[in-house]
């Protein structure tokens, strides 16, 4: 025990690292390079995630003006991994989806990584949690986020509003078995007495999680999809990834697991190796976190579409022309090329329009 840190993300939509460091030092905190943090007033920069600070677990920020002004966000380090791994470019033509967005910390992190440019559509199915999402986004100054009180599964990937989406962050309901209390133990750890019941529940959650991934892969311009859970169970983590890669959507869309080099390569704890994994699921490309890392238990996987292969167009909506034609819809192909063309400035702007709701089965959505 005793490892859990107090993590503070500097919200670059409202401030700079320098300003926050100056304010903290004026309040008696002292920055230390690395190593011992025995002094409760000392803090350090995180080695893996930019704009993330680490404090002693007893440090309180509840009354901090920095927090109230949205300049800092209390967000566990592991919870910062999904947006950091997705890393959508800061470009005004980009359209990103946060599929299950409340309470909104990952959403505002995406917004900050994009420097407030482009658009993030944030889906939240639950009405109450949707209100929390709107409040958190407002406090964070995440002006490029369009919140929708809608179930991600009800969104039509071929709708003109979403055809050009290139990046999706998916952090669906999960068992929450990785969530650690401030007393530093896994909240729902293996003291579940009825293991058959637990297994049954995990299977239901995993089936829902897989459904969400498969739905995300139907977006015709999708290039990069990050799947994360705050679970320690392989049922919801590695096993879901294996099944997702074997799905029709992954095979048609030519999705594979991103290489370790682009998924926080310096982070030491990687995915678990399962018997059913072949070389298409390199466990070292998956990320895991445990309380001994100073974070909640967590899992992150990144799917990418392999270049040069577009999804088959045989599932066009009735009424669309060219069922045999290989010429893809212009907007969709523009979206697919968006990520590459952003670098050389050749991407064309797109039009936007409106839509509506989000997530299911289970307990926790961090």
Coordinates of C-alpha atoms in Angstrom, one line a residue:
X1 CA 0.0 0.0 0.0
X2 CA 0.9 3.7 0.1
X3 CA 1.8 3.9 -3.5
X4 CA -1.2 5.7 -4.9
X5 CA -0.3 9.2 -5.9
X6 CA -2.4 12.3 -6.2
X7 CA -2.4 13.1 -9.9
X8 CA -3.1 16.6 -11.2
X9 CA -3.4 17.3 -14.9
X10 CA -2.6 20.8 -16.0
X11 CA -5.4 22.0 -18.3
X12 CA -3.7 23.7 -21.1
X13 CA -7.0 25.0 -22.5
X14 CA -7.0 27.4 -19.6
X15 CA -3.4 27.9 -18.5
X16 CA 0.2 26.9 -19.0
X17 CA 2.5 24.5 -17.1
X18 CA 4.7 27.5 -16.2
X19 CA 1.7 29.5 -14.7
X20 CA 0.6 26.5 -12.6
X21 CA 4.2 25.8 -11.4
X22 CA 4.5 29.4 -10.3
X23 CA 1.2 29.4 -8.5
X24 CA 2.0 26.1 -6.7
X25 CA 5.4 27.4 -5.6
X26 CA 3.8 30.6 -4.3
X27 CA 1.5 28.3 -2.2
X28 CA 4.5 26.6 -0.6
X29 CA 4.8 23.5 -2.9
X30 CA 8.2 22.6 -4.1
X31 CA 9.1 21.0 -7.4
X32 CA 11.5 18.1 -7.2
X33 CA 13.1 16.4 -10.2
X34 CA 12.4 12.7 -9.3
X35 CA 12.9 10.2 -6.6
X36 CA 11.7 10.7 -3.0
X37 CA 8.4 12.6 -2.4
X38 CA 8.3 12.0 1.3
X39 CA 7.8 15.8 1.8
X40 CA 4.0 16.2 1.5
X41 CA 4.6 19.7 -0.1
X42 CA 6.8 18.4 -2.9
X43 CA 5.6 17.4 -6.4
X44 CA 7.1 16.3 -9.7
X45 CA 6.3 16.1 -13.4
X46 CA 5.2 12.7 -14.7
X47 CA 7.7 10.8 -16.8
X48 CA 5.1 9.5 -19.3
X49 CA 2.2 12.0 -19.8
X50 CA 2.9 15.6 -20.6
X51 CA 1.3 18.3 -18.3
X52 CA 0.7 15.8 -15.5
X53 CA 2.0 16.4 -12.0
X54 CA 2.3 13.9 -9.1
X55 CA 1.8 14.8 -5.4
X56 CA 1.8 13.0 -2.1
X57 CA -1.5 11.1 -1.7
X58 CA -2.6 13.3 1.2
X59 CA -2.4 16.5 -0.8
X60 CA -5.8 18.2 -0.9
X61 CA -7.0 20.4 -3.8
X62 CA -10.7 20.5 -3.1
X63 CA -10.5 24.2 -2.1
X64 CA -7.9 25.2 -4.7
X65 CA -8.6 28.2 -6.9
X66 CA -6.7 26.4 -9.6
X67 CA -9.3 23.6 -9.5
X68 CA -12.3 26.0 -9.4
X69 CA -10.9 28.0 -12.3
X70 CA -10.5 24.8 -14.4
X71 CA -6.7 25.3 -14.6
X72 CA -6.1 21.9 -13.1
X73 CA -8.1 18.7 -13.3
X74 CA -7.8 15.9 -10.7
X75 CA -7.4 12.9 -12.9
X76 CA -5.6 9.6 -12.2
X77 CA -2.5 9.0 -14.4
X78 CA -4.0 5.8 -15.9
X79 CA -7.1 7.7 -16.9
X80 CA -4.8 10.1 -18.9
X81 CA -3.5 7.3 -21.0
X82 CA -6.4 6.8 -23.4
X83 CA -6.5 10.4 -24.8
X84 CA -2.7 10.5 -24.8
X85 CA -2.5 7.3 -26.8
X86 CA -5.2 8.4 -29.2
X87 CA -3.3 11.7 -29.7
X88 CA -5.5 13.3 -32.4
X89 CA -3.7 16.1 -34.3
X90 CA -4.5 19.7 -33.5
X91 CA -6.3 20.5 -36.8
X92 CA -9.5 22.4 -37.5
X93 CA -10.6 19.8 -40.0
X94 CA -10.4 16.8 -37.6
X95 CA -13.5 15.1 -36.1
X96 CA -13.1 12.9 -33.1
X97 CA -15.6 10.9 -31.0
X98 CA -15.6 10.2 -27.3
X99 CA -18.1 7.4 -27.3
X100 CA -18.9 7.2 -23.6
X101 CA -17.8 10.6 -22.3
X102 CA -19.1 11.4 -18.7
X103 CA -17.8 12.7 -16.4
X104 CA -15.6 14.3 -19.1
X105 CA -12.0 14.3 -17.9
X106 CA -10.8 12.2 -20.9
X107 CA -13.0 14.4 -23.2
X108 CA -11.4 17.6 -22.0
X109 CA -8.0 16.0 -22.2
X110 CA -8.7 15.2 -25.9
X111 CA -9.7 18.8 -26.4
X112 CA -6.5 20.0 -24.8
X113 CA -4.4 17.7 -27.0
X114 CA -6.2 19.1 -30.0
X115 CA -5.5 22.6 -28.6
X116 CA -9.2 23.4 -28.8
X117 CA -9.2 22.9 -32.6
X118 CA -11.4 20.6 -34.7
X119 CA -14.4 18.9 -33.2
X120 CA -14.9 16.3 -30.5
X121 CA -18.4 14.8 -30.3
X122 CA -19.0 13.5 -26.8
X123 CA -21.8 11.0 -26.3
X124 CA -23.3 10.3 -22.9
X125 CA -26.5 8.2 -22.7
X126 CA -27.5 8.9 -19.1
X127 CA -29.3 12.2 -18.5
X128 CA -27.8 12.8 -15.1
X129 CA -24.3 12.0 -16.2
X130 CA -24.8 14.2 -19.3
X131 CA -25.4 17.2 -17.0
X132 CA -22.1 16.4 -15.2
X133 CA -20.3 16.1 -18.6
X134 CA -21.6 19.5 -19.7
X135 CA -20.5 21.1 -16.3
X136 CA -17.0 19.6 -16.5
X137 CA -16.5 20.6 -20.1
X138 CA -17.6 24.1 -19.4
X139 CA -15.3 24.4 -16.4
X140 CA -12.4 23.0 -18.5
X141 CA -13.1 25.5 -21.3
X142 CA -13.4 22.6 -23.8
X143 CA -15.0 24.8 -26.5
X144 CA -14.5 22.4 -29.4
X145 CA -16.5 19.6 -27.7
X146 CA -20.1 19.0 -28.9
X147 CA -21.9 17.0 -26.1
X148 CA -24.7 14.7 -27.2
X149 CA -27.2 13.1 -24.8
X150 CA -27.3 10.0 -27.0
X151 CA -26.3 6.3 -26.9
X152 CA -23.2 5.8 -29.1
X153 CA -24.7 2.5 -30.3
X154 CA -27.7 4.5 -31.8
X155 CA -25.4 6.6 -33.9
X156 CA -25.3 5.8 -37.6
X157 CA -21.7 5.7 -38.7
X158 CA -22.7 6.4 -42.3
X159 CA -24.6 9.6 -41.3
X160 CA -23.1 12.6 -43.1
X161 CA -22.3 14.2 -39.8
X162 CA -20.0 11.3 -38.7
X163 CA -18.7 9.9 -42.0
X164 CA -15.4 11.8 -41.6
X165 CA -14.7 10.8 -38.0
X166 CA -11.0 9.6 -37.9
X167 CA -10.4 9.0 -34.2
X168 CA -12.6 7.4 -31.5
X169 CA -11.9 7.1 -27.8
X170 CA -14.0 4.3 -26.2
X171 CA -14.0 3.8 -22.4
X172 CA -17.3 1.8 -21.9
X173 CA -18.9 0.6 -18.7
X174 CA -16.8 -2.0 -17.0
X175 CA -16.6 -3.9 -13.7
X176 CA -14.5 -1.1 -12.1
X177 CA -12.4 -3.8 -10.6
X178 CA -9.3 -1.6 -11.0
X179 CA -10.6 1.3 -9.0
X180 CA -8.6 1.9 -5.9
X181 CA -9.9 3.6 -2.8
X182 CA -7.7 6.2 -1.1
X183 CA -6.9 3.5 1.4
X184 CA -5.0 1.8 -1.4
X185 CA -6.8 -1.4 -2.1
X186 CA -8.8 -2.7 -5.0
X187 CA -12.4 -1.8 -4.2
X188 CA -14.0 -4.8 -5.8
X189 CA -11.0 -7.1 -5.7
X190 CA -11.3 -10.9 -5.7
X191 CA -13.4 -10.9 -2.5
X192 CA -16.4 -11.5 -4.7
X193 CA -17.6 -14.6 -3.0
X194 CA -19.8 -15.9 -5.8
X195 CA -17.3 -16.4 -8.6
X196 CA -19.8 -18.0 -11.0
X197 CA -22.0 -14.9 -10.6
X198 CA -18.9 -12.6 -11.1
X199 CA -17.9 -14.6 -14.2
X200 CA -21.4 -14.2 -15.6
X201 CA -21.4 -10.5 -15.0
X202 CA -18.0 -10.1 -16.6
X203 CA -19.1 -12.0 -19.6
X204 CA -22.1 -9.7 -20.0
X205 CA -19.9 -6.6 -19.7
X206 CA -17.4 -8.1 -22.2
X207 CA -20.1 -8.8 -24.7
X208 CA -21.3 -5.1 -24.4
X209 CA -17.7 -3.8 -24.7
X210 CA -17.1 -5.9 -27.8
X211 CA -20.4 -4.6 -29.3
X212 CA -19.1 -1.0 -28.7
X213 CA -15.8 -1.7 -30.4
X214 CA -17.4 -3.4 -33.4
X215 CA -19.8 -0.4 -33.7
X216 CA -16.8 2.0 -33.6
X217 CA -15.1 0.1 -36.4
X218 CA -18.0 0.7 -38.7
X219 CA -17.2 4.4 -39.0
X220 CA -15.9 4.5 -42.6
X221 CA -13.1 7.1 -42.1
X222 CA -11.9 5.7 -38.7
X223 CA -8.1 5.5 -38.5
X224 CA -7.4 5.1 -34.8
X225 CA -9.5 3.6 -32.0
X226 CA -8.5 3.5 -28.3
X227 CA -10.3 1.0 -26.1
X228 CA -9.8 1.3 -22.3
X229 CA -11.2 0.0 -19.1
X230 CA -10.7 0.5 -15.4
X231 CA -10.8 -3.3 -14.9
X232 CA -8.1 -5.8 -14.0
X233 CA -9.9 -8.8 -15.5
X234 CA -8.6 -10.4 -18.8
X235 CA -12.3 -11.1 -19.6
X236 CA -12.8 -7.4 -20.2
X237 CA -9.4 -6.6 -21.5
X238 CA -7.1 -8.9 -23.5
X239 CA -10.0 -11.3 -24.3
X240 CA -12.2 -8.5 -25.7
X241 CA -9.2 -7.3 -27.9
X242 CA -8.7 -10.8 -29.3
X243 CA -12.4 -11.1 -30.1
X244 CA -12.5 -7.6 -31.6
X245 CA -9.7 -8.5 -34.0
X246 CA -11.5 -11.6 -35.1
X247 CA -14.7 -9.6 -35.8
X248 CA -16.1 -9.0 -39.3
X249 CA -15.7 -5.3 -38.8
X250 CA -12.0 -5.6 -38.0
X251 CA -11.3 -8.0 -40.8
X252 CA -13.2 -5.9 -43.4
X253 CA -11.8 -2.6 -42.2
X254 CA -8.3 -4.1 -41.8
X255 CA -7.8 -3.1 -38.2
X256 CA -4.8 -4.3 -36.3
X257 CA -3.2 -3.5 -32.9
X258 CA -0.9 -0.4 -32.9
X259 CA 2.8 -1.1 -32.3
X260 CA 4.3 -0.6 -28.9
X261 CA 6.4 2.2 -30.3
X262 CA 3.2 4.4 -30.5
X263 CA 1.6 3.2 -27.3
X264 CA 3.6 4.8 -24.4
X265 CA 6.6 2.6 -25.2
X266 CA 8.5 3.5 -22.0
X267 CA 5.6 2.3 -19.8
X268 CA 6.9 -1.0 -18.3
X269 CA 3.6 -2.9 -17.5
X270 CA 2.2 -4.4 -20.7
X271 CA -0.7 -6.6 -21.6
X272 CA -1.0 -10.2 -20.4
X273 CA -0.2 -13.0 -22.8
X274 CA -3.1 -15.3 -23.3
X275 CA -3.1 -18.8 -24.9
X276 CA -5.5 -17.7 -27.7
X277 CA -3.2 -14.8 -28.8
X278 CA -1.2 -15.2 -31.9
X279 CA 1.3 -12.7 -33.4
X280 CA -1.6 -10.5 -34.5
X281 CA -2.1 -9.6 -30.8
X282 CA 1.3 -8.5 -29.5
X283 CA 0.7 -8.3 -25.7
X284 CA 3.5 -5.8 -25.4
X285 CA 1.5 -3.4 -27.5
X286 CA -1.2 -3.4 -24.8
X287 CA -1.0 -1.3 -21.7
X288 CA -1.9 -2.3 -18.1
X289 CA -1.7 -0.4 -14.8
X290 CA -1.9 -1.6 -11.3
X291 CA -2.0 0.1 -7.9
X292 CA 1.7 -0.6 -7.3
X293 CA 2.3 1.8 -10.3
X294 CA 0.8 4.6 -8.2
X295 CA -2.4 4.5 -10.3
X296 CA -5.8 2.7 -10.5
X297 CA -5.9 -0.7 -12.2
X298 CA -6.4 0.1 -15.9
X299 CA -6.1 -1.3 -19.4
X300 CA -5.5 0.4 -22.8
X301 CA -5.5 -1.0 -26.3
X302 CA -5.1 0.9 -29.6
X303 CA -6.5 -0.3 -32.9
X304 CA -5.4 1.2 -36.2
X305 CA -6.6 0.8 -39.7
X306 CA -3.8 -0.5 -41.9
X307 CA -3.1 2.0 -44.7
X308 CA -4.0 1.2 -48.3
X309 CA -7.1 -0.9 -47.5
X310 CA -10.5 0.7 -47.3
X311 CA -13.6 -1.0 -45.8
X312 CA -15.8 -2.8 -48.3
X313 CA -18.7 -0.7 -49.5
X314 CA -21.1 -3.5 -49.8
X315 CA -23.1 -2.4 -46.8
X316 CA -24.2 0.9 -48.3
X317 CA -27.6 2.2 -47.2
X318 CA -30.4 1.4 -49.7
X319 CA -30.7 4.1 -52.3
X320 CA -26.9 4.8 -52.4
X321 CA -25.6 4.3 -55.9
X322 CA -22.8 2.1 -57.0
X323 CA -23.2 -1.1 -55.1
X324 CA -20.6 -2.7 -57.3
X325 CA -18.5 0.4 -57.7
X326 CA -15.2 0.5 -55.9
X327 CA -15.3 4.3 -55.8
X328 CA -15.9 5.2 -52.2
X329 CA -18.1 8.0 -51.0
X330 CA -16.1 11.2 -51.5
X331 CA -16.6 12.5 -48.0
X332 CA -15.6 9.2 -46.4
X333 CA -12.5 8.9 -48.5
X334 CA -11.6 12.5 -47.7
X335 CA -11.9 11.6 -44.1
X336 CA -9.8 8.5 -44.5
X337 CA -7.0 10.5 -46.0
X338 CA -7.5 13.3 -43.5
X339 CA -4.8 12.1 -41.1
X340 CA -2.2 11.8 -43.8
X341 CA -3.1 15.1 -45.5
X342 CA -3.2 17.1 -42.3
X343 CA 0.6 17.0 -42.3
X344 CA 0.9 18.5 -45.8
X345 CA -2.1 20.7 -45.5
X346 CA -4.1 19.2 -48.4
X347 CA -7.1 18.1 -46.4
X348 CA -10.4 19.8 -47.3
X349 CA -12.7 21.3 -44.7
X350 CA -16.0 19.5 -44.0
X351 CA -19.5 20.5 -43.3
X352 CA -21.1 19.8 -40.0
X353 CA -24.7 19.1 -38.8
X354 CA -26.5 17.9 -35.7
X355 CA -27.4 14.7 -33.9
X356 CA -28.5 13.2 -30.4
X357 CA -27.5 10.1 -26.7
X358 CA -24.8 6.9 -24.8
X359 CA -23.7 3.8 -22.7
X360 CA -25.0 0.6 -20.9
X361 CA -24.8 -2.5 -18.7
X362 CA -22.5 -2.2 -15.8
X363 CA -21.1 0.0 -13.2
X364 CA -18.2 2.2 -13.7
X365 CA -17.3 4.7 -16.4
X366 CA -14.4 6.8 -15.3

